[in-house]
Coordinates of C-alpha atoms and ligand atoms in Angstrom, one line a residue:
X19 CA -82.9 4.5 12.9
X20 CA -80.7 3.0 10.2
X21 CA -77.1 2.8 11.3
X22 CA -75.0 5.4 9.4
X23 CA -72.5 3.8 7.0
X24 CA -69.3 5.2 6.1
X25 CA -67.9 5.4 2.9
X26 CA -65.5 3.4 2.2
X27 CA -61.9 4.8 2.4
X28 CA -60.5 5.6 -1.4
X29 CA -57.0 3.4 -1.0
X30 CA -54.0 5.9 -0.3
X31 CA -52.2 6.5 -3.6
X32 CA -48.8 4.9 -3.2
X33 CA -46.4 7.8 -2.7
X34 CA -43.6 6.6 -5.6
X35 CA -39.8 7.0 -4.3
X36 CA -37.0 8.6 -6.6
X37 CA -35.7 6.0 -9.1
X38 CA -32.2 5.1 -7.4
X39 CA -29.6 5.6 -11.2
X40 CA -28.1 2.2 -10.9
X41 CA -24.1 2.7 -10.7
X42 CA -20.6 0.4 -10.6
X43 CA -20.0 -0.3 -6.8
X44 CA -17.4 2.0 -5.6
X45 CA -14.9 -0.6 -5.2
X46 CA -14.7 -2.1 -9.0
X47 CA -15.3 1.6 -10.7
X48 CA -12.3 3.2 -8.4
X49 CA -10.4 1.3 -10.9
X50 CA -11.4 1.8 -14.1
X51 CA -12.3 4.4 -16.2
X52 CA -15.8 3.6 -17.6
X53 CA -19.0 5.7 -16.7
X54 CA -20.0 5.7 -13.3
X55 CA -24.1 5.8 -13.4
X56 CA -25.4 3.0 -15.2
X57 CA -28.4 4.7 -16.7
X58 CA -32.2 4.3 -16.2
X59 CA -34.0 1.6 -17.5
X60 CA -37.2 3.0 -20.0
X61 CA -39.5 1.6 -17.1
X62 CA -37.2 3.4 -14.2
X63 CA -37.4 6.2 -16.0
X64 CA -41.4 6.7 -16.9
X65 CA -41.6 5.8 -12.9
X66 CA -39.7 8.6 -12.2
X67 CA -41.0 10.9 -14.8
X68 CA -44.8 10.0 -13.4
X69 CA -43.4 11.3 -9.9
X70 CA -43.7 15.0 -11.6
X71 CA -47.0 16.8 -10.5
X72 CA -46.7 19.1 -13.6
X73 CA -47.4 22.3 -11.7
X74 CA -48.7 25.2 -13.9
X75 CA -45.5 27.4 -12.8
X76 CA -43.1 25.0 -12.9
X77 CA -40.1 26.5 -10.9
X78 CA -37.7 23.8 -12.1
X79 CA -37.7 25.6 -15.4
X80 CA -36.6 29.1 -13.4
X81 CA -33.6 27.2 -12.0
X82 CA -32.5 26.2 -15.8
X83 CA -30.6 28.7 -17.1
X84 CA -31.7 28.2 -20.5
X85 CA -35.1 27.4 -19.8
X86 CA -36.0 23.9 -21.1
X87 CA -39.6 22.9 -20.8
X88 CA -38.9 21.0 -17.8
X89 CA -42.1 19.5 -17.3
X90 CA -43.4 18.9 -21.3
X91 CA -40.4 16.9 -22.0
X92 CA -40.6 14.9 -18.6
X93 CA -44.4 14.3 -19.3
X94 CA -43.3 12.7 -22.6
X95 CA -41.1 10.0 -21.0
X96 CA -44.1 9.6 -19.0
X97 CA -45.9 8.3 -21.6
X98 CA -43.3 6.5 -23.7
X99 CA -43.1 9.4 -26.2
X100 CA -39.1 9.3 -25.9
X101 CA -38.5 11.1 -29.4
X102 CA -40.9 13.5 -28.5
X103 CA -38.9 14.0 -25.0
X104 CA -35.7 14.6 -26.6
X105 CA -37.5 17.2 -29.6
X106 CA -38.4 19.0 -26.4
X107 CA -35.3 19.3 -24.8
X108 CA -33.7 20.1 -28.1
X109 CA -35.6 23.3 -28.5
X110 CA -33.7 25.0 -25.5
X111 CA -30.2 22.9 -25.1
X112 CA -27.9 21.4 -27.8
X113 CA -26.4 19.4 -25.6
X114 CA -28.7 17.4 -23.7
X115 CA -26.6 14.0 -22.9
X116 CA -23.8 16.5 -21.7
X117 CA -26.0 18.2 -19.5
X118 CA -27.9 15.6 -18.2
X119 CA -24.5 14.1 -17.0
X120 CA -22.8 17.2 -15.6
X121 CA -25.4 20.3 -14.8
X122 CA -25.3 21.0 -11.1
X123 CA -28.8 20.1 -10.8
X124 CA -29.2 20.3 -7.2
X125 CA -28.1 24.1 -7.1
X126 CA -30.4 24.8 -10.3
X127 CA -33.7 22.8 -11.7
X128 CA -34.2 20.4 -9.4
X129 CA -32.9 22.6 -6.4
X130 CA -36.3 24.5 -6.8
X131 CA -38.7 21.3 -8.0
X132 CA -41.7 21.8 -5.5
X133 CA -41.4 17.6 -4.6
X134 CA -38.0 19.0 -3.0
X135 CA -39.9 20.8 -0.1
X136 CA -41.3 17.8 1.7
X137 CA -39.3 14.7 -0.1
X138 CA -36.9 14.3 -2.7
X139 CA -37.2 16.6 -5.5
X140 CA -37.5 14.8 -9.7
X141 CA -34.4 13.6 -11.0
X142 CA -34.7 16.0 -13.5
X143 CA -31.2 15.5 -14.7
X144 CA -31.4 11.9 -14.8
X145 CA -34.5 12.1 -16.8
X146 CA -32.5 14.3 -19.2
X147 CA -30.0 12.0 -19.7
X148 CA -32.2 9.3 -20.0
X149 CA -33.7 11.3 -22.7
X150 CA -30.1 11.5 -25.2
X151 CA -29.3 8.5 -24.6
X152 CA -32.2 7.1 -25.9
X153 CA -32.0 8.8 -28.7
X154 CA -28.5 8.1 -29.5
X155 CA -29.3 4.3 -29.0
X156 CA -32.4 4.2 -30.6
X157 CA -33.6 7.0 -32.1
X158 CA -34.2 8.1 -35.7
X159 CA -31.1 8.9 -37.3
X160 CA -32.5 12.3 -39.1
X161 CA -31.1 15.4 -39.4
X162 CA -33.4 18.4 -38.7
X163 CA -34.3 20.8 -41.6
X164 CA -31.9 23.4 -42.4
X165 CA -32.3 26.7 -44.0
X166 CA -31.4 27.6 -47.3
X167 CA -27.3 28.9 -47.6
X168 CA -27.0 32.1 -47.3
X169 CA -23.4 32.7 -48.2
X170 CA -22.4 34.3 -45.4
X171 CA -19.4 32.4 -43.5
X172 CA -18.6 32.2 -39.7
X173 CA -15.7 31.5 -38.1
X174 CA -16.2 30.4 -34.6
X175 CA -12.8 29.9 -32.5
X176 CA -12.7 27.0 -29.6
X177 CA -14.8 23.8 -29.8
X178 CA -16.1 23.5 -26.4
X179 CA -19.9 24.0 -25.2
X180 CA -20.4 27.5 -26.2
X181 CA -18.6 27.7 -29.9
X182 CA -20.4 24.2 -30.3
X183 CA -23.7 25.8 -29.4
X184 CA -23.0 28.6 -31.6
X185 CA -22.5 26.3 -34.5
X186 CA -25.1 24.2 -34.3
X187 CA -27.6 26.9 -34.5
X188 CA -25.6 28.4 -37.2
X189 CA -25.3 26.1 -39.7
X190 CA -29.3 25.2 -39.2
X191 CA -30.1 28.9 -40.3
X192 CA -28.1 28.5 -43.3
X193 CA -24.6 30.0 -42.4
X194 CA -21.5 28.4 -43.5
X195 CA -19.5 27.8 -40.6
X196 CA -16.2 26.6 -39.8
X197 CA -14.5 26.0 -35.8
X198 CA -11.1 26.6 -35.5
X199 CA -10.0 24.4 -32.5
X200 CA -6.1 24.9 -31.0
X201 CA -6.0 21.0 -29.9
X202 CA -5.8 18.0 -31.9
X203 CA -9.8 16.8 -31.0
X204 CA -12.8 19.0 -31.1
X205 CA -14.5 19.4 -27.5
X206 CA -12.9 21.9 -25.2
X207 CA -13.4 21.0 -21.6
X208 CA -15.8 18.2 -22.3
X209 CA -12.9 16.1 -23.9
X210 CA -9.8 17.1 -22.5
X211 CA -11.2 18.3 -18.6
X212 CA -13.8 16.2 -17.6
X213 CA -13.0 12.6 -17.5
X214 CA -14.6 9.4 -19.1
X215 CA -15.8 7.5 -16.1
X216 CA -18.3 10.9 -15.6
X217 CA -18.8 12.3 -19.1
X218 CA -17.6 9.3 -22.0
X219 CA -15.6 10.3 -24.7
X220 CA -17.7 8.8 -27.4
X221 CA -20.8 11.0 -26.4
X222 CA -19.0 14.4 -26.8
X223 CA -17.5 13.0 -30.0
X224 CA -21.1 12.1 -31.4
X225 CA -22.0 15.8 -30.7
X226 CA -19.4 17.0 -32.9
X227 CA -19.7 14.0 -35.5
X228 CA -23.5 15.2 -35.7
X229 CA -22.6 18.9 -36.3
X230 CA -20.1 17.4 -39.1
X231 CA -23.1 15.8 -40.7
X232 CA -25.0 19.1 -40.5
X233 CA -22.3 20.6 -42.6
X234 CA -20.1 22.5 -39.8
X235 CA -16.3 22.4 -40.9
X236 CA -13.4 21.2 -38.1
X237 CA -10.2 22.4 -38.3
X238 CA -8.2 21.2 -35.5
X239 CA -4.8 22.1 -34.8
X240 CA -5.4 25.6 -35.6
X241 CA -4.4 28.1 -32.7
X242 CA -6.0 31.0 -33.6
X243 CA -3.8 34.2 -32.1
X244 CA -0.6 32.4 -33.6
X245 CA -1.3 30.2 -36.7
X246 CA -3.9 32.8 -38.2
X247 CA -5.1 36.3 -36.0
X248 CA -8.9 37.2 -35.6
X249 CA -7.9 39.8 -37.9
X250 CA -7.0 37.3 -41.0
X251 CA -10.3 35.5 -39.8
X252 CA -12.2 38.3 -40.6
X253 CA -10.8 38.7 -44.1
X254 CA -11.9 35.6 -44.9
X255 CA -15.4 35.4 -42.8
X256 CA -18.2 37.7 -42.3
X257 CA -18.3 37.0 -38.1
X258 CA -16.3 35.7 -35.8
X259 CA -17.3 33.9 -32.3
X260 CA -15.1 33.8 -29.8
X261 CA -15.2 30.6 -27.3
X262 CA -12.0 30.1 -26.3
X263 CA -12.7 28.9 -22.6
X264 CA -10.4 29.8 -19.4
X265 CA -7.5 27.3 -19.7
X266 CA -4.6 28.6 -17.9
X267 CA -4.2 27.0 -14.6
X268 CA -3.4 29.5 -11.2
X269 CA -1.2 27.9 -8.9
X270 CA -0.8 27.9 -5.2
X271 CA 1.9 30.5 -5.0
X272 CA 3.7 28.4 -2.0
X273 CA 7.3 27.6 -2.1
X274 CA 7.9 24.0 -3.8
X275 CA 5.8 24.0 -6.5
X276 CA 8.8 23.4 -8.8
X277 CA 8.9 19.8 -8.0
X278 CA 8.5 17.2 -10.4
X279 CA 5.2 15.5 -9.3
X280 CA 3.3 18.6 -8.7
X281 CA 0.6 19.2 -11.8
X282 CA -2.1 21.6 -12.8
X283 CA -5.1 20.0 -12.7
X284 CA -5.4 21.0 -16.5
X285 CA -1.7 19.1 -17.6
X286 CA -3.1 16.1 -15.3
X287 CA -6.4 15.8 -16.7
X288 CA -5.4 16.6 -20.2
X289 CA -2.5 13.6 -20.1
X290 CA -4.9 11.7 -18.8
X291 CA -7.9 12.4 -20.5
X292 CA -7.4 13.5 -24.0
X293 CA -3.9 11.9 -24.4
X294 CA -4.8 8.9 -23.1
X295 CA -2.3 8.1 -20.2
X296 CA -4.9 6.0 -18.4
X297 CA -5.0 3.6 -21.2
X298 CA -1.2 2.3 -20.6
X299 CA 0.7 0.4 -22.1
X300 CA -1.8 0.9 -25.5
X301 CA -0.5 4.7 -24.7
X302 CA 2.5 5.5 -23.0
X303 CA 1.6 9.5 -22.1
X304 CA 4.0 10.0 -19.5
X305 CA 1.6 10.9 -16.2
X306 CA 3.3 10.5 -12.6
X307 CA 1.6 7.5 -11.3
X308 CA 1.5 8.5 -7.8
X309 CA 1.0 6.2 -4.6
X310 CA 0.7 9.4 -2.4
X311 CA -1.6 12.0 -4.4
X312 CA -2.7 15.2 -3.1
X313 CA -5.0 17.5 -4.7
X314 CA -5.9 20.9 -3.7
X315 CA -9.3 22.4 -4.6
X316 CA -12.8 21.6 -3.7
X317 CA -14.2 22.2 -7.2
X318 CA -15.5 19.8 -9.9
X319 CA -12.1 20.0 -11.5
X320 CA -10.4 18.7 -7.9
X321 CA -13.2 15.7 -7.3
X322 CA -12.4 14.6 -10.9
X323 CA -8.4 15.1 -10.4
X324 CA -8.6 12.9 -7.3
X325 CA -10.8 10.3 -8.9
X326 CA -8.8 10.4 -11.7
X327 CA -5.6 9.8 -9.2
X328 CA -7.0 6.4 -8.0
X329 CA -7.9 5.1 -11.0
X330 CA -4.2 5.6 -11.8
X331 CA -3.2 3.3 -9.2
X332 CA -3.0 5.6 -6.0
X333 CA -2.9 3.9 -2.6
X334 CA -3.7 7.3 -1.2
X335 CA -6.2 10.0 -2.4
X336 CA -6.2 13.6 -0.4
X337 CA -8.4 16.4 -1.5
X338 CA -7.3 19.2 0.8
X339 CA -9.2 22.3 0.6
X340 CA -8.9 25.1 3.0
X341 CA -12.5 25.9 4.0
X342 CA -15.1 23.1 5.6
X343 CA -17.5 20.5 3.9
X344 CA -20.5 22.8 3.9
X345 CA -18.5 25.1 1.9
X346 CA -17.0 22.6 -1.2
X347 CA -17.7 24.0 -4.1
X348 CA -18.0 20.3 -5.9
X349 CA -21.7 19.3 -7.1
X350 CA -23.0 16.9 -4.1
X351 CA -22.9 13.9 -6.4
X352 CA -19.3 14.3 -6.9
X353 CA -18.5 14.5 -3.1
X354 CA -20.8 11.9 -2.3
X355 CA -19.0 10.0 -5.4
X356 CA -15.1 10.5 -4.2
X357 CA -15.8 9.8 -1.0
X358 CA -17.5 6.3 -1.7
X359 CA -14.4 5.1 -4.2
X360 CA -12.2 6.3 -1.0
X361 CA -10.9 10.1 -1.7
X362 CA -9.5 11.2 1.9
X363 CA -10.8 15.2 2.6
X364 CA -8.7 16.9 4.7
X365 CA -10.6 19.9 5.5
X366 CA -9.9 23.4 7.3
X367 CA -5.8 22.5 5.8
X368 CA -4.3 24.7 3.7
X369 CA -0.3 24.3 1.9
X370 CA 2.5 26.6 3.3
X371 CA 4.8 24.4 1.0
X372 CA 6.2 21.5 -0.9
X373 CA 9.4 19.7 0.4
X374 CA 11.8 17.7 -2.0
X375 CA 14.4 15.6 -2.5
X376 CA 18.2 17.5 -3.8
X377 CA 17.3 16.3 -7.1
X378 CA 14.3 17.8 -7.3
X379 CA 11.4 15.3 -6.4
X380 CA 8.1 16.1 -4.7
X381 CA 8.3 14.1 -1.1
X382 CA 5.3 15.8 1.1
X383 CA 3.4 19.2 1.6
X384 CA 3.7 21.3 4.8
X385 CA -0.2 22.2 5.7
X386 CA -1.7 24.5 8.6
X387 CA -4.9 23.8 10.0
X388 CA -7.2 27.0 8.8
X389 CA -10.8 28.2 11.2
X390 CA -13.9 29.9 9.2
X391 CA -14.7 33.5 10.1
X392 CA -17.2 35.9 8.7
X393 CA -18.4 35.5 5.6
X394 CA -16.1 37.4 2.4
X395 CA -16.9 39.1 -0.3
X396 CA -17.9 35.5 -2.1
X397 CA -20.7 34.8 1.0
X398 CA -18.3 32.0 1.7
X399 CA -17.2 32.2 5.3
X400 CA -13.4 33.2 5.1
X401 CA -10.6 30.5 5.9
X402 CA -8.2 32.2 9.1
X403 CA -4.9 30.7 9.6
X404 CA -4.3 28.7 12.9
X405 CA -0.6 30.2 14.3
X406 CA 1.3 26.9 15.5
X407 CA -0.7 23.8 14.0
X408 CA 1.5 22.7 10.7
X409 CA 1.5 19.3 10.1
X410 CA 3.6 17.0 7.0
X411 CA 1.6 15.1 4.5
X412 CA 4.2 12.4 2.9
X413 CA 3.2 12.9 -0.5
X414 CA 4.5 12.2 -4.4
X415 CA 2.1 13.8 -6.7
X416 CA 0.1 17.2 -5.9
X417 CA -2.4 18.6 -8.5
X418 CA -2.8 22.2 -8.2
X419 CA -7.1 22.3 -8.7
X420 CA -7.5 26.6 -7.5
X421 CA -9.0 27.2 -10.6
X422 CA -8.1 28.6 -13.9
X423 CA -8.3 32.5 -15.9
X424 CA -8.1 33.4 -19.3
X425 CA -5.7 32.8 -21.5
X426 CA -3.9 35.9 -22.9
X427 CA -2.5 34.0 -26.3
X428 CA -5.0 35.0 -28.3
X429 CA -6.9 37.9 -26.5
X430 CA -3.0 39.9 -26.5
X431 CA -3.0 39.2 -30.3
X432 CA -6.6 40.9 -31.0
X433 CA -6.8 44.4 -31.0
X434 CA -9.8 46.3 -30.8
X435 CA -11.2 43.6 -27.9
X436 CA -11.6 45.2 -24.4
X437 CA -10.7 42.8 -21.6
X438 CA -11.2 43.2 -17.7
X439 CA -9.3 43.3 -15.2
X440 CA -8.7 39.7 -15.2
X441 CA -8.2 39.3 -18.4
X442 CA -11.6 37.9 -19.7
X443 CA -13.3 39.6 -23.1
X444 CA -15.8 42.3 -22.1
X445 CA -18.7 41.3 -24.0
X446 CA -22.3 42.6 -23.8
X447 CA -24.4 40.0 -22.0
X448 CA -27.4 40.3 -24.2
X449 CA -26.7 39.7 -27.6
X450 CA -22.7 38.8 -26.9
X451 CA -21.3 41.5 -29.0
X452 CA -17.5 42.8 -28.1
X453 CA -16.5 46.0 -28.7
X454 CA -14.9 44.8 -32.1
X455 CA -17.0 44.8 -35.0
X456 CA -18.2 41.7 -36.1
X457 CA -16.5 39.7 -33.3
X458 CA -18.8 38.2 -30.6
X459 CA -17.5 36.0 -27.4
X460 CA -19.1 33.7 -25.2
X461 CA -18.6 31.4 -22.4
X462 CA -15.9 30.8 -19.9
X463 CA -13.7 33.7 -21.7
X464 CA -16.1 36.2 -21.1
X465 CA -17.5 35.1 -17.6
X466 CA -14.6 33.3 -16.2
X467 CA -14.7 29.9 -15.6
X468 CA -18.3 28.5 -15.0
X469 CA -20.6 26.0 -16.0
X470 CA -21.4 23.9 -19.5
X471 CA -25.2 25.1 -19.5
X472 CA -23.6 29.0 -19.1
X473 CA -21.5 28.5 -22.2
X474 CA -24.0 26.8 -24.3
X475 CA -26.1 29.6 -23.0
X476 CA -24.3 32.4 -24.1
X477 CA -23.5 30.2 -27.1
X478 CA -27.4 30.7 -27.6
X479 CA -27.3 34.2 -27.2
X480 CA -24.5 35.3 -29.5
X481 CA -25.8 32.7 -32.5
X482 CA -29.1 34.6 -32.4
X483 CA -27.6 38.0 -32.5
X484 CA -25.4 36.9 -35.5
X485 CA -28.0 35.7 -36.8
X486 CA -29.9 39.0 -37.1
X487 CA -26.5 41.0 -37.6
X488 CA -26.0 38.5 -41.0
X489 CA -30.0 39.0 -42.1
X490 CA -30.4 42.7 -41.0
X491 CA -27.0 44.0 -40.6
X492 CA -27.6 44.9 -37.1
Ligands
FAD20 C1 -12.0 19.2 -15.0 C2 -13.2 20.1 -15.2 C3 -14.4 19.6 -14.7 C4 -15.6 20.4 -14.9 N1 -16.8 19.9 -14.5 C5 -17.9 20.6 -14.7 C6 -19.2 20.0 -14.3 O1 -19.3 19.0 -13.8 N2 -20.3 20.7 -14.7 C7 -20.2 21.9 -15.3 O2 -21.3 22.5 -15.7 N3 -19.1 22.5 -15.7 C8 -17.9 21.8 -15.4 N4 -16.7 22.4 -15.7 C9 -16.7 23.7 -16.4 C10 -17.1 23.6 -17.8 O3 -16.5 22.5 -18.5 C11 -16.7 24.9 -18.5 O4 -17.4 26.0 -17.9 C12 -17.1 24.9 -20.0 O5 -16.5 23.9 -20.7 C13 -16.7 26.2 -20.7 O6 -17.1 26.2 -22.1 P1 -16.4 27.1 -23.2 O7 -17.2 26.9 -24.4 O8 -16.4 28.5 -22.6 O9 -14.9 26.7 -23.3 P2 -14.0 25.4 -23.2 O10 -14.8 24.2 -22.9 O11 -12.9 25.8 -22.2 O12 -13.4 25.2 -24.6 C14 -12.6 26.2 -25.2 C15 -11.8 25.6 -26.4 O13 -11.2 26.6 -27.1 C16 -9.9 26.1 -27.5 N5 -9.0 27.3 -27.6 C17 -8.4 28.0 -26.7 N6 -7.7 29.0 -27.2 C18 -7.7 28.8 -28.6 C19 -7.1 29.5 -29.7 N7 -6.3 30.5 -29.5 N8 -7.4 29.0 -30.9 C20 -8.2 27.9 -31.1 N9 -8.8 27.3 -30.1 C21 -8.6 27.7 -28.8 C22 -9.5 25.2 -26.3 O14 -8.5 24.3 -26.7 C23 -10.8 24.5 -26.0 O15 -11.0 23.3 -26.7 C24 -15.5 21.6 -15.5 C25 -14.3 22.1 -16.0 C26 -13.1 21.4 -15.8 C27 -11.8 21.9 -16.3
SF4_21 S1 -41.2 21.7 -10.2 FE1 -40.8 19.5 -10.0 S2 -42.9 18.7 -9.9 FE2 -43.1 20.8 -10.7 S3 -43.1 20.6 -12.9 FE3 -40.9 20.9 -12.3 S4 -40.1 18.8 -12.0 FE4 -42.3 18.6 -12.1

């Protein structure tokens, strides 16, 4: 009988690891202020993009809140089609090199990418900012059709992701449309919150410059609520957005907090950021330059404040945040960041107050050692004082990162608007409409503060429901 012969084995497809994003080691970037990722390579990132199995109900996209075609544009940087990537991406999000830098991707696209069950999921947002980049550096420098003008005239108030959003669209359909923005550079949060070394300055500013070039009109300097009120805006416009953001900082409420050397993370950031204290002696912004900084929060806004504190020439940086690790609120990459450039957590601490010298400046923080309970009503398990375990924390700076609410300068100047109780614009979530006539809001004002993909989404949202309320009239 002939001996049986076996087939030969088909060779194992090699199983392709994520694409590391090259960065700055830790120990140069910690001081200086220039982006920390380095960017993919075209080749790193059609490796990463050929990891995606292109599932036919691809639950990345259900994770994006404005539904980008996850997988079409990621099979076009798969095959080198990079214009044809960012066309893609376009479709759903304006801001697609903003995005790609900041989205908390673990919590949304890539949280759900099947690849995440068994091994690491796509770097979806890496792929993204892969994408903008490109195009920025190398792409086609065309603007995309626009409608024929219409004649009807929009006024959209604040200049961050969601009154950017709403212009973009805007303008394309043939409205004319002009942002009033309160500060002296267009942006919101993007330029004045988040700082350079994560999001660059010049990137946000090409947004806006390409927005120009479509015909939308800046004026800067222009706080609505006090220079002009909504009402006067609507004499002169047909709409008006409202995108005002959530910029007034809550403090700690603990005895001390007069002391000069403790910030909000808002007046710290902004000096630094948008008024350029980091970039002394070319700008001579005053901003504390602490040896001893402490900053309490576990949010985006506290891993960027403690960051920021380093680069300013801290010896020692303390985040210290009153729940546990498991529990900080920071996207994982930020954590992971701090903590490799040498941020200190002190965890399960909480501030009872601020000591100070008699002429009134910030030495330390008194801080009690805190246990989690049960779970409160945020599904966060609730921080419980520890009787008898204070503890001093020599200090010179604190930043106060608890968050931030709405701003009631311009809100307390509109009638006609109905606001909660916490002061944010009741708006209807699915076309944006207040209970003004011909006043829509959006973002961070209406939902408190959240995320950049939320505002450009409800930016979305409101642009398409003017859009119909200016063609229909409903
Ligand atoms: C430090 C920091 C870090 C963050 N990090 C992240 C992150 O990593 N990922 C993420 O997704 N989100 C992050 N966020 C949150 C995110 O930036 C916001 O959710 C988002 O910017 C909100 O967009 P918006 O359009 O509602 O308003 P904003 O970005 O707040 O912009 C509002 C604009 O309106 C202007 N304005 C206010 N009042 C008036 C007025 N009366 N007249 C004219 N103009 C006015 C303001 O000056 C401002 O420019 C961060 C926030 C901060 C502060
Ligand atoms: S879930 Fe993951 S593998 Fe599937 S299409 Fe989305 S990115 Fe690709």
């Amino acid at each position: 009988m002939a001996e049986e012969t076996k087939a030969p084995e088909a060779p194992k497809k090699e199983k392709i690891p994520r694409q590391q994003m090259p960065e700055q080691p830790a120990d140069v970037r910690r001081h200086n202020f220039d982006e920390v990722p380095l960017g993919y390579t075209p080749e790193q990132a059609m490796k990463e993009a050929s990891r995606c199995i292109q599932c036919k109900d691809p639950r990345c996209r259900q994770g994006c809140p404005v539904e980008v075609d996850i997988p079409a544009f990621i099979k076009c940087i798969k095959e080198g089609d990079f214009e044809g990537a960012i066309r893609k991406l376009w479709e759903k999000n304006a801001l697609p090199a903003v995005c790609g830098r900041v989205c908390p991707q673990e919590v949304q696209c890539e949280g759900l990418c099947v690849l995440g069950k068994k091994d690491q999921p796509v770097a979806i947002g890496n792929l993204e900012k892969f994408a903008a980049d490109y195009q920025r550096n190398h792409g086609r420098d065309v603007l995309p059709p626009k409608a024929a003008p219409t004649g009807k005239k929009v006024a959209v108030v604040g200049s961050g992701p969601s009154g950017l959003t709403v212009a973009g669209d805007l303008i394309l359909k043939g409205h004319d449309v002009t942002i009033f923005e309160a500060l002296h550079a267009p942006g919101g949060v993007l330029i004045y919150g988040i700082p350079e070394f994560r999001l660059p300055k010049a990137i946000v500013a090409s947004e806006c410059r390409y927005l120009e070039r479509l015909g939308v009109n800046f004026e800067v300097n222009a706080v609505i609520g006090r220079s002009e009120t909504v009402d006067e805006l609507l004499e002169r416009f047909d709409v008006v957005f409202l995108g005002v953001g959530a910029g007034l900082p809550m403090f700690l409420k603990v005895p001390g907090e007069h002391y000069i050397g403790v910030y909000s993370s808002n007046e710290y950031l902004t000096r630094s950021n948008l008024m350029k204290a980091y970039d002394f002696p070319n700008y001579d912004t005053p901003l504390v330059r602490g040896k001893r900084v402490a900053t309490f929060g576990g949010g985006n806004v506290a891993m960027d404040s403690a960051r920021t504190a380093l680069r300013m020439g801290a010896e020692k940086s303390y985040i210290i945040y009153r729940r546990g690790r498991e529990e900080l609120p920071a996207r994982k990459e930020e954590i992971h960041h701090a903590e490799q450039e040498g941020v200190e957590f002190m965890l399960l601490s909480a501030p009872v107050r601020f000591t100070g010298t008699d002429d009134g400046f910030l030495t330390g923080v008194e801080c009690r050692r805190m246990e989690l309970g049960e779970p409160d009503a945020s599904g966060r398990r609730r921080p419980i004082e520890i009787k008898g375990s204070e503890f001093m924390v020599e200090i010179d700076t604190a930043v106060i990162s608890i968050g931030s609410s709405a701003n009631p300068l311009l809100t307390k100047s509109t009638p006609g608007l109905a606001l909660n109780k916490w002061g944010n614009i009741v708006a209807d979530p699915k076309t944006g409409k207040t209970m003004k006539p011909r006043v829509w809001a959006g973002g961070d004002i209406v939902t408190g503060a959240a995320t950049v993909i939320l505002a450009a989404g409800a930016g979305r949202v409101a642009s398409n429901s003017i859009h119909d309320f200016l063609t229909f009239g409903w």
